Amino acid sequence: MKSFKILTFGCQMNEHDSEKLAGLLKAEGYSESERLEDAGLVLLNTCSIREKAEQKFYSALGKLRELKKQNPSMKIAVSGCIAQQEGKSMLRRAPYIDILFGNQNIDKLPSLIEESAGGTAIDTRFTDGYEHTAIPASRESAVAAFVNIMYGCDNFCTYCVVPFVRGRERSRRPGDIIREVEELVKSGCREVTLLGQNVNSYGKPVITPPLSPSYLKRGMNEKNCNFPELLKEINAIDGLLRIRFVTSHPKDLSGSLIGAMANLPKVCNAIHLPLQSASDSVLGRMNRKYTFTDYMNRLGALRDAVPDLAVSTDIIAGFPGETEEDFQATISALEDIRFDGIFAFKYSNRPNTAALKLPGHLPEDVRDERLYKVLELQDKIMQEKISARIGLVEEALVEGPDKSGEMGRLTGKTRQGKIVNFEGPPELVGRLVRVKVIEGRKHSLAGVLI
Ligand code: 5AD
Ligand code: SF4
């Protein structure tokens, strides 16, 4: 029996790529193993966004090497952003890898497996224009699904490796996206999260395969549409209850997107809007193309238009040249804005990026200390914000049984995107319910059905 196990590192884009890779393997007759040790093929889908992500991968790879020594027939495959970044040179460090492929070669996995019978099989070419629609994703949840709307990034923030590992920005055709969502809804999906490195700039260059019949049927022209227009189309799909999206670049948060979020009933009141820093000089050197005032103006307009908006962000502590004053500006911004969630990182050098050559790289202890201060402050803010929700009635979409495995308990998400667990019968899965919040924990709420 052919079996596999996939370990995924990194972002939601990678999580969804893993769902596609699992779908491909299942279509080839593979079954998913619970335990790593039992898998005939172990695939590491990697992330290279920060040094730490890379270290995690190499330590997992080292452990796999030991397993392979005991079970030489086990195949090791490596995909994702580190595979793309390192290419063949990874084999110098780890010659025992059987299969190595990049982000735009996901569809090649079955043929690479065959090829690997004769030695390591590699494909890390950029094939720009590759369309993922045809891959049957094996999705984690039947109720809430990821859907790619675009790939790659053209922004070249000076710290970021993504343009080098995910390539230029390409948008999928609206008709193909709509058809995928319609099919998901037919199979019971009720919520989609639209994925892209910068969804707000959706609709620039389209990718190249011929128009799908559903695209023609809807009479949409070949010119493509922009993100707010895409949201409107998806909002019109019968049976779909909710729409989310990640990630938004503040510079592209347009008035029409704010309007779409305010007026389209299925679009949830949540946004991930990476600030990175509140100092204009740091933002300039990051090549973010907005000032702190721009950010605040847009966020203000969005908060005015969308009631009870949840806002989360990314912060980089200790970017090259960040002074104590720059850092304090970020701390004050966190106090003023009071984000609902934050992903904070200390600056990390990445290959090929422009920040490597910037002056004023800061010592690790300064970066660590600043990161600690950001996290400490945000912890306090989040505690306060979570406590403020106790007693409120939230609309939750029920996704399945509570992951803790406790009998009779269900898990769902509020419109703001917070996990909420409560007691209830399994028939509620896929339905919207009303839940009164009785307890707020760091990463989830507990509630009772009302
Ligand atoms: N160092 C630290 N954080 C980084 N990020 C991206 N590149 C780096 C880097 N070199 C963070 C940014 C981005 C998030 C996905 O990861 O905050 O928004
Ligand atoms: Fe995702 Fe970027 Fe990490 Fe690649 S490098 S997995 S795109 S976060």
Short mmCIF file of C-alpha atoms and ligand atoms in Angstrom, two decimals:
data_model
loop_
_atom_site.label_atom_id
_atom_site.label_comp_id
_atom_site.label_asym_id
_atom_site.label_seq_id
_atom_site.Cartn_x
_atom_site.Cartn_y
_atom_site.Cartn_z
CA MET A 1 0.00 0.00 0.00
CA LYS A 2 1.44 3.38 -1.00
CA SER A 3 1.38 5.85 1.88
CA PHE A 4 2.46 9.44 2.56
CA LYS A 5 2.83 12.06 5.24
CA ILE A 6 3.16 15.80 4.58
CA LEU A 7 4.73 18.20 7.07
CA THR A 8 3.85 21.81 6.29
CA PHE A 9 5.81 24.87 7.39
CA GLY A 10 4.83 28.50 6.85
CA CYS A 11 1.81 30.38 5.63
CA GLN A 12 -1.71 29.56 4.50
CA MET A 13 -0.51 29.53 0.90
CA ASN A 14 1.73 26.63 1.86
CA GLU A 15 -1.06 24.93 3.83
CA HIS A 16 -3.24 25.04 0.76
CA ASP A 17 -0.42 23.83 -1.50
CA SER A 18 -0.11 20.86 0.87
CA GLU A 19 -3.83 20.19 0.47
CA LYS A 20 -3.27 20.05 -3.28
CA LEU A 21 -0.24 17.80 -2.91
CA ALA A 22 -2.28 15.47 -0.68
CA GLY A 23 -5.06 15.53 -3.28
CA LEU A 24 -2.62 14.57 -6.03
CA LEU A 25 -1.18 11.70 -3.99
CA LYS A 26 -4.62 10.38 -3.05
CA ALA A 27 -5.60 10.45 -6.74
CA GLU A 28 -2.52 8.28 -7.36
CA GLY A 29 -3.72 5.69 -4.85
CA TYR A 30 -1.69 6.82 -1.84
CA SER A 31 -3.23 6.86 1.63
CA GLU A 32 -2.31 9.33 4.38
CA SER A 33 -0.34 7.89 7.33
CA GLU A 34 -0.97 9.09 10.85
CA ARG A 35 2.64 8.56 11.87
CA LEU A 36 5.76 9.70 10.05
CA GLU A 37 7.42 6.33 10.68
CA ASP A 38 4.73 4.49 8.72
CA ALA A 39 4.86 6.63 5.60
CA GLY A 40 6.52 5.40 2.40
CA LEU A 41 6.82 9.00 1.20
CA VAL A 42 7.46 11.92 3.53
CA LEU A 43 7.10 15.37 2.00
CA LEU A 44 8.36 18.52 3.70
CA ASN A 45 6.61 21.59 2.30
CA THR A 46 8.97 24.34 3.39
CA CYS A 47 8.98 28.04 4.26
CA SER A 48 11.92 30.43 3.90
CA ILE A 49 10.34 33.66 5.12
CA ARG A 50 12.71 33.92 8.11
CA GLU A 51 15.88 32.19 9.23
CA LYS A 52 13.99 30.44 12.02
CA ALA A 53 11.61 28.79 9.53
CA GLU A 54 14.64 27.51 7.65
CA GLN A 55 16.24 26.15 10.82
CA LYS A 56 13.03 24.30 11.67
CA PHE A 57 13.06 22.65 8.27
CA TYR A 58 16.70 21.56 8.49
CA SER A 59 16.14 20.06 11.90
CA ALA A 60 13.10 18.13 10.62
CA LEU A 61 15.16 16.99 7.63
CA GLY A 62 17.91 15.73 9.96
CA LYS A 63 15.37 13.64 11.87
CA LEU A 64 14.04 12.20 8.63
CA ARG A 65 17.54 11.22 7.63
CA GLU A 66 17.76 9.08 10.78
CA LEU A 67 14.40 7.46 9.95
CA LYS A 68 15.56 6.76 6.42
CA LYS A 69 18.66 5.01 7.76
CA GLN A 70 16.37 2.54 9.52
CA ASN A 71 13.98 2.31 6.57
CA PRO A 72 15.94 2.92 3.35
CA SER A 73 12.89 2.46 1.12
CA MET A 74 11.31 5.61 2.59
CA LYS A 75 11.30 8.46 0.06
CA ILE A 76 12.02 12.02 1.18
CA ALA A 77 10.52 14.84 -0.88
CA VAL A 78 11.10 18.57 -0.32
CA SER A 79 8.89 21.26 -1.83
CA GLY A 80 7.95 24.88 -1.17
CA CYS A 81 9.94 28.04 -0.69
CA ILE A 82 13.29 26.65 0.55
CA ALA A 83 13.28 24.08 -2.26
CA GLN A 84 12.65 26.93 -4.70
CA GLN A 85 15.33 29.10 -3.13
CA GLU A 86 18.08 26.50 -2.83
CA GLY A 87 17.33 24.30 -5.84
CA LYS A 88 19.94 21.66 -6.58
CA SER A 89 22.42 23.09 -4.09
CA MET A 90 20.30 21.62 -1.28
CA LEU A 91 21.53 18.19 -2.37
CA ARG A 92 25.10 19.05 -1.43
CA ARG A 93 23.94 19.36 2.16
CA ALA A 94 21.34 16.57 1.97
CA PRO A 95 22.13 14.11 -0.85
CA TYR A 96 19.61 11.65 0.60
CA ILE A 97 16.65 13.75 -0.67
CA ASP A 98 14.78 11.76 -3.34
CA ILE A 99 12.54 14.46 -4.78
CA LEU A 100 12.95 18.24 -4.83
CA PHE A 101 10.48 20.61 -6.45
CA GLY A 102 9.46 24.26 -6.38
CA ASN A 103 6.26 26.21 -5.86
CA GLN A 104 5.32 26.21 -9.52
CA ASN A 105 5.89 22.50 -10.08
CA ILE A 106 3.34 21.07 -7.68
CA ASP A 107 1.52 19.26 -10.48
CA LYS A 108 4.73 17.38 -11.34
CA LEU A 109 4.83 15.37 -8.10
CA PRO A 110 3.48 12.10 -9.58
CA SER A 111 5.99 12.13 -12.45
CA LEU A 112 8.83 13.13 -10.11
CA ILE A 113 8.02 10.15 -7.89
CA GLU A 114 8.41 7.86 -10.90
CA GLU A 115 11.58 9.57 -11.98
CA SER A 116 13.10 9.23 -8.50
CA ALA A 117 13.46 5.46 -8.98
CA GLY A 118 16.55 6.34 -11.02
CA GLY A 119 18.07 8.93 -8.62
CA THR A 120 17.06 12.28 -7.17
CA ALA A 121 14.33 13.93 -9.24
CA ILE A 122 14.39 17.73 -9.37
CA ASP A 123 12.15 20.42 -10.82
CA THR A 124 12.40 23.96 -9.51
CA ARG A 125 11.74 25.81 -12.76
CA PHE A 126 9.58 28.91 -12.83
CA THR A 127 6.81 27.98 -15.20
CA ASP A 128 4.88 31.29 -14.85
CA GLY A 129 1.35 30.78 -16.00
CA TYR A 130 0.85 27.41 -14.39
CA GLU A 131 -2.79 27.05 -13.39
CA HIS A 132 -3.55 25.14 -10.21
CA THR A 133 -7.28 24.79 -10.87
CA ALA A 134 -7.05 21.25 -12.14
CA ILE A 135 -5.46 19.88 -8.96
CA PRO A 136 -7.98 18.10 -6.73
CA ALA A 137 -7.15 19.53 -3.29
CA SER A 138 -7.74 17.25 -0.30
CA ARG A 139 -9.00 19.92 2.10
CA GLU A 140 -8.64 19.90 5.89
CA SER A 141 -12.20 21.12 6.42
CA ALA A 142 -15.35 20.47 4.42
CA VAL A 143 -16.96 23.66 5.70
CA ALA A 144 -14.22 26.29 5.32
CA ALA A 145 -11.87 26.19 2.35
CA PHE A 146 -8.84 28.05 1.01
CA VAL A 147 -9.06 29.23 -2.59
CA ASN A 148 -6.09 30.75 -4.43
CA ILE A 149 -6.93 33.89 -6.31
CA MET A 150 -3.41 35.00 -7.12
CA TYR A 151 0.16 33.86 -6.85
CA GLY A 152 3.48 35.62 -6.34
CA CYS A 153 4.25 39.21 -5.45
CA ASP A 154 5.59 42.28 -7.25
CA ASN A 155 6.10 44.55 -4.26
CA PHE A 156 9.71 43.81 -3.37
CA CYS A 157 9.61 44.91 0.25
CA THR A 158 13.32 45.08 0.99
CA TYR A 159 13.23 42.36 3.69
CA CYS A 160 11.11 39.84 1.82
CA VAL A 161 12.07 36.70 -0.01
CA VAL A 162 8.61 36.01 -1.46
CA PRO A 163 9.09 37.58 -4.92
CA PHE A 164 12.18 35.40 -5.33
CA VAL A 165 10.54 32.15 -4.27
CA ARG A 166 6.95 32.65 -5.45
CA GLY A 167 7.70 34.67 -8.59
CA ARG A 168 5.91 37.58 -10.25
CA GLU A 169 2.33 38.41 -9.42
CA ARG A 170 -0.27 36.42 -11.41
CA SER A 171 -4.03 36.49 -10.89
CA ARG A 172 -6.33 33.59 -11.66
CA ARG A 173 -9.23 34.27 -14.00
CA PRO A 174 -12.39 35.31 -12.16
CA GLY A 175 -14.45 32.64 -13.93
CA ASP A 176 -12.09 29.87 -12.77
CA ILE A 177 -12.22 31.12 -9.19
CA ILE A 178 -16.00 31.39 -9.23
CA ARG A 179 -16.36 27.90 -10.68
CA GLU A 180 -14.08 26.51 -7.96
CA VAL A 181 -16.12 28.23 -5.22
CA GLU A 182 -19.40 27.02 -6.76
CA GLU A 183 -18.10 23.46 -6.79
CA LEU A 184 -16.92 23.76 -3.20
CA VAL A 185 -20.36 24.99 -2.15
CA LYS A 186 -21.98 22.00 -3.89
CA SER A 187 -19.84 19.73 -1.74
CA GLY A 188 -20.87 21.45 1.51
CA CYS A 189 -18.38 24.31 1.85
CA ARG A 190 -19.86 27.45 3.46
CA GLU A 191 -16.85 29.73 3.92
CA VAL A 192 -13.96 30.56 1.63
CA THR A 193 -10.68 32.28 2.45
CA LEU A 194 -9.30 33.86 -0.71
CA LEU A 195 -5.53 33.53 -0.77
CA GLY A 196 -2.87 35.71 -2.29
CA GLN A 197 0.29 37.47 -1.19
CA ASN A 198 -1.44 40.78 -1.91
CA VAL A 199 -5.12 40.16 -2.68
CA ASN A 200 -5.92 43.88 -2.94
CA SER A 201 -4.00 44.13 -6.18
CA TYR A 202 -5.88 41.15 -7.65
CA GLY A 203 -6.64 41.44 -11.36
CA LYS A 204 -3.39 42.77 -12.71
CA PRO A 205 -1.89 40.27 -15.20
CA VAL A 206 -4.11 37.23 -15.69
CA ILE A 207 -2.62 33.81 -16.15
CA THR A 208 -2.69 32.32 -19.55
CA PRO A 209 -4.69 29.10 -20.04
CA PRO A 210 -7.77 29.26 -22.26
CA LEU A 211 -10.97 30.64 -20.78
CA SER A 212 -13.00 28.08 -18.94
CA PRO A 213 -16.60 27.59 -20.14
CA SER A 214 -18.04 29.02 -16.92
CA TYR A 215 -16.02 32.18 -17.43
CA LEU A 216 -17.56 32.65 -20.88
CA LYS A 217 -21.02 31.80 -19.57
CA ARG A 218 -20.89 34.62 -17.08
CA GLY A 219 -20.07 37.04 -19.90
CA MET A 220 -17.03 38.42 -18.10
CA ASN A 221 -14.56 39.92 -20.50
CA GLU A 222 -11.02 38.78 -20.84
CA LYS A 223 -9.77 41.98 -19.23
CA ASN A 224 -10.26 40.51 -15.80
CA CYS A 225 -11.81 42.28 -12.82
CA ASN A 226 -10.42 43.91 -9.71
CA PHE A 227 -10.63 42.59 -6.15
CA PRO A 228 -13.81 44.40 -5.01
CA GLU A 229 -15.54 43.21 -8.21
CA LEU A 230 -14.39 39.66 -7.56
CA LEU A 231 -15.77 39.86 -4.02
CA LYS A 232 -19.11 40.98 -5.44
CA GLU A 233 -19.22 37.98 -7.80
CA ILE A 234 -18.34 35.54 -5.04
CA ASN A 235 -20.82 37.17 -2.68
CA ALA A 236 -23.55 36.32 -5.23
CA ILE A 237 -22.89 32.56 -5.05
CA ASP A 238 -25.91 30.82 -3.53
CA GLY A 239 -25.24 28.64 -0.52
CA LEU A 240 -21.96 30.34 0.38
CA LEU A 241 -22.22 32.04 3.77
CA ARG A 242 -18.92 33.78 4.37
CA ILE A 243 -15.91 35.23 2.58
CA ARG A 244 -12.50 36.02 4.06
CA PHE A 245 -9.21 36.96 2.44
CA VAL A 246 -5.49 37.23 3.21
CA THR A 247 -3.20 39.16 2.82
CA SER A 248 -3.96 42.82 2.16
CA HIS A 249 -1.26 45.39 1.47
CA PRO A 250 -2.17 48.74 3.09
CA LYS A 251 -1.10 50.68 -0.01
CA ASP A 252 -3.80 48.91 -2.05
CA LEU A 253 -6.64 49.24 0.46
CA SER A 254 -8.86 51.24 -1.88
CA GLY A 255 -12.12 53.08 -1.21
CA SER A 256 -13.91 50.52 -3.36
CA LEU A 257 -12.56 47.65 -1.26
CA ILE A 258 -13.72 49.43 1.88
CA GLY A 259 -17.12 49.82 0.20
CA ALA A 260 -17.19 46.13 -0.72
CA MET A 261 -16.36 45.09 2.85
CA ALA A 262 -19.06 47.38 4.18
CA ASN A 263 -21.78 46.42 1.73
CA LEU A 264 -21.32 42.76 0.81
CA PRO A 265 -23.07 40.77 3.55
CA LYS A 266 -20.94 37.63 3.19
CA VAL A 267 -17.61 39.42 3.56
CA CYS A 268 -16.56 39.03 7.19
CA ASN A 269 -15.61 41.93 9.42
CA ALA A 270 -11.95 40.98 9.69
CA ILE A 271 -8.79 42.09 7.95
CA HIS A 272 -5.11 41.25 8.18
CA LEU A 273 -3.32 44.51 7.40
CA PRO A 274 0.44 44.28 7.96
CA LEU A 275 1.84 47.52 9.36
CA GLN A 276 5.47 46.30 9.83
CA SER A 277 6.57 49.56 11.50
CA ALA A 278 5.04 52.90 12.45
CA SER A 279 8.16 54.91 11.59
CA ASP A 280 8.07 56.57 8.17
CA SER A 281 11.81 56.32 7.74
CA VAL A 282 11.73 52.58 8.44
CA LEU A 283 8.69 52.14 6.16
CA GLY A 284 10.59 54.00 3.44
CA ARG A 285 13.62 51.74 3.75
CA MET A 286 11.32 48.72 3.76
CA ASN A 287 9.88 50.00 0.43
CA ARG A 288 6.35 49.69 1.81
CA LYS A 289 5.03 52.63 -0.27
CA TYR A 290 2.83 54.09 2.49
CA THR A 291 3.42 56.36 5.45
CA PHE A 292 2.09 55.72 8.93
CA THR A 293 -0.46 58.51 8.33
CA ASP A 294 -1.66 56.76 5.13
CA TYR A 295 -2.09 53.57 7.12
CA MET A 296 -4.04 55.28 9.88
CA ASN A 297 -6.28 57.13 7.43
CA ARG A 298 -7.19 53.96 5.58
CA LEU A 299 -7.67 51.93 8.72
CA GLY A 300 -9.81 54.74 10.15
CA ALA A 301 -12.02 54.77 7.04
CA LEU A 302 -12.34 50.99 7.20
CA ARG A 303 -13.20 50.98 10.90
CA ASP A 304 -15.82 53.68 10.28
CA ALA A 305 -17.37 51.68 7.44
CA VAL A 306 -17.27 48.18 8.94
CA PRO A 307 -18.73 47.83 12.43
CA ASP A 308 -16.91 45.61 14.93
CA LEU A 309 -13.96 45.13 12.58
CA ALA A 310 -11.19 42.77 13.77
CA VAL A 311 -7.78 43.94 12.62
CA SER A 312 -4.61 41.91 12.82
CA THR A 313 -1.13 42.86 11.69
CA ASP A 314 2.51 41.90 11.17
CA ILE A 315 5.35 43.76 12.87
CA ILE A 316 9.08 43.49 12.23
CA ALA A 317 11.20 44.48 15.22
CA GLY A 318 14.76 45.67 14.71
CA PHE A 319 14.79 46.37 10.97
CA PRO A 320 18.23 47.68 9.85
CA GLY A 321 18.66 51.27 10.98
CA GLU A 322 15.65 51.22 13.33
CA THR A 323 16.41 53.72 16.10
CA GLU A 324 14.98 53.60 19.61
CA GLU A 325 12.71 56.47 18.54
CA ASP A 326 11.48 54.53 15.46
CA PHE A 327 10.78 51.57 17.70
CA GLN A 328 8.89 53.69 20.22
CA ALA A 329 6.70 54.96 17.36
CA THR A 330 5.69 51.35 16.69
CA ILE A 331 4.99 50.73 20.37
CA SER A 332 2.75 53.83 20.54
CA ALA A 333 0.96 52.74 17.37
CA LEU A 334 0.22 49.34 18.94
CA GLU A 335 -1.18 51.12 22.00
CA ASP A 336 -3.35 53.39 19.83
CA ILE A 337 -4.59 50.90 17.27
CA ARG A 338 -5.12 47.99 19.66
CA PHE A 339 -4.91 45.17 17.13
CA ASP A 340 -6.93 42.00 17.71
CA GLY A 341 -4.00 39.85 16.67
CA ILE A 342 -0.38 40.30 15.80
CA PHE A 343 2.39 38.31 14.18
CA ALA A 344 5.63 39.88 15.33
CA PHE A 345 9.10 38.88 14.20
CA LYS A 346 12.60 40.09 14.70
CA TYR A 347 14.24 41.17 11.44
CA SER A 348 16.00 38.28 9.76
CA ASN A 349 18.44 38.38 6.82
CA ARG A 350 17.11 36.68 3.69
CA PRO A 351 19.00 35.77 0.54
CA ASN A 352 18.71 38.12 -2.47
CA THR A 353 16.81 40.81 -0.55
CA ALA A 354 17.78 44.49 -0.72
CA ALA A 355 17.80 44.89 3.09
CA LEU A 356 20.96 42.79 3.28
CA LYS A 357 22.88 45.77 1.91
CA LEU A 358 21.22 48.43 4.09
CA PRO A 359 23.40 50.09 6.74
CA GLY A 360 22.69 49.78 10.45
CA HIS A 361 22.01 46.07 10.96
CA LEU A 362 21.20 45.66 14.63
CA PRO A 363 22.70 43.14 17.04
CA GLU A 364 20.59 40.10 17.83
CA ASP A 365 20.07 41.08 21.48
CA VAL A 366 18.55 44.44 20.45
CA ARG A 367 16.22 42.73 17.98
CA ASP A 368 15.27 40.13 20.62
CA GLU A 369 14.58 42.76 23.24
CA ARG A 370 12.40 44.84 20.92
CA LEU A 371 10.47 41.79 19.79
CA TYR A 372 9.89 40.85 23.41
CA LYS A 373 8.51 44.31 24.18
CA VAL A 374 6.12 44.15 21.24
CA LEU A 375 4.85 40.72 22.25
CA GLU A 376 4.49 41.66 25.91
CA LEU A 377 2.44 44.74 25.09
CA GLN A 378 0.28 42.94 22.58
CA ASP A 379 -0.43 40.10 25.02
CA LYS A 380 -1.90 42.62 27.44
CA ILE A 381 -3.97 44.30 24.72
CA MET A 382 -5.29 40.98 23.45
CA GLN A 383 -6.24 39.85 26.93
CA GLU A 384 -8.26 43.04 27.35
CA LYS A 385 -9.89 42.74 23.94
CA ILE A 386 -10.80 39.09 24.47
CA SER A 387 -12.24 39.77 27.92
CA ALA A 388 -14.37 42.53 26.40
CA ARG A 389 -16.16 39.92 24.28
CA ILE A 390 -17.36 37.89 27.26
CA GLY A 391 -21.14 38.16 27.45
CA LEU A 392 -21.55 39.10 23.77
CA VAL A 393 -23.59 37.00 21.38
CA GLU A 394 -21.55 36.01 18.33
CA GLU A 395 -22.62 34.45 15.05
CA ALA A 396 -20.52 31.29 14.58
CA LEU A 397 -20.13 29.04 11.56
CA VAL A 398 -19.85 25.49 12.88
CA GLU A 399 -16.85 23.72 11.36
CA GLY A 400 -16.81 20.35 13.13
CA PRO A 401 -16.13 18.61 16.43
CA ASP A 402 -13.97 20.45 18.96
CA LYS A 403 -10.34 19.57 18.21
CA SER A 404 -9.71 18.67 21.86
CA GLY A 405 -11.84 15.59 21.15
CA GLU A 406 -14.18 16.31 24.06
CA MET A 407 -17.49 14.53 23.35
CA GLY A 408 -20.46 16.66 22.36
CA ARG A 409 -18.42 19.80 21.79
CA LEU A 410 -18.23 21.68 18.53
CA THR A 411 -15.85 24.23 17.12
CA GLY A 412 -16.65 27.18 14.90
CA LYS A 413 -15.47 30.63 13.97
CA THR A 414 -17.03 33.97 14.77
CA ARG A 415 -17.42 36.53 11.99
CA GLN A 416 -14.26 38.19 13.29
CA GLY A 417 -12.46 34.90 12.70
CA LYS A 418 -11.98 33.85 16.33
CA ILE A 419 -12.29 30.19 17.19
CA VAL A 420 -15.21 29.46 19.51
CA ASN A 421 -15.94 26.12 21.17
CA PHE A 422 -19.31 25.12 22.61
CA GLU A 423 -21.58 22.18 23.33
CA GLY A 424 -23.95 21.15 20.52
CA PRO A 425 -25.15 18.34 18.26
CA PRO A 426 -23.14 17.32 15.16
CA GLU A 427 -26.07 18.23 12.84
CA LEU A 428 -25.06 21.87 13.31
CA VAL A 429 -21.86 21.42 11.29
CA GLY A 430 -21.96 23.77 8.29
CA ARG A 431 -24.64 25.97 9.86
CA LEU A 432 -24.61 29.46 11.34
CA VAL A 433 -25.50 29.50 15.05
CA ARG A 434 -25.68 32.10 17.79
CA VAL A 435 -23.31 31.60 20.68
CA LYS A 436 -22.97 33.57 23.88
CA VAL A 437 -19.32 33.97 24.88
CA ILE A 438 -18.66 32.81 28.44
CA GLU A 439 -14.88 32.60 28.50
CA GLY A 440 -12.01 34.18 26.59
CA ARG A 441 -8.74 32.30 26.22
CA LYS A 442 -5.64 33.43 24.36
CA HIS A 443 -6.42 31.68 21.09
CA SER A 444 -10.09 30.78 21.41
CA LEU A 445 -13.40 31.61 23.04
CA ALA A 446 -15.73 29.29 24.90
CA GLY A 447 -19.47 29.80 24.56
CA VAL A 448 -22.98 28.40 24.91
CA LEU A 449 -25.57 28.05 22.15
CA ILE A 450 -28.54 30.36 22.54
N1 5AD B 1 12.48 39.24 8.74
C1 5AD B 1 11.49 39.30 9.65
N2 5AD B 1 10.20 39.22 9.33
C2 5AD B 1 9.88 39.07 8.02
N3 5AD B 1 8.70 38.96 7.40
C3 5AD B 1 8.93 38.81 6.09
N4 5AD B 1 10.24 38.81 5.83
C4 5AD B 1 10.86 38.98 7.03
C5 5AD B 1 12.23 39.09 7.42
N5 5AD B 1 13.22 39.03 6.54
C6 5AD B 1 7.42 39.05 8.08
C7 5AD B 1 6.64 40.29 7.64
C8 5AD B 1 5.58 39.70 6.76
C9 5AD B 1 5.35 38.36 7.39
C10 5AD B 1 4.68 37.35 6.51
O1 5AD B 1 6.64 37.93 7.74
O2 5AD B 1 6.08 40.88 8.81
O3 5AD B 1 4.40 40.48 6.72
FE1 SF4 B 2 4.55 31.39 2.63
FE2 SF4 B 2 6.40 33.22 2.20
FE3 SF4 B 2 6.89 31.21 3.82
FE4 SF4 B 2 6.75 30.83 1.20
S1 SF4 B 2 8.27 32.09 2.27
S2 SF4 B 2 5.78 29.59 2.81
S3 SF4 B 2 5.16 32.27 0.65
S4 SF4 B 2 5.40 32.79 4.18
#
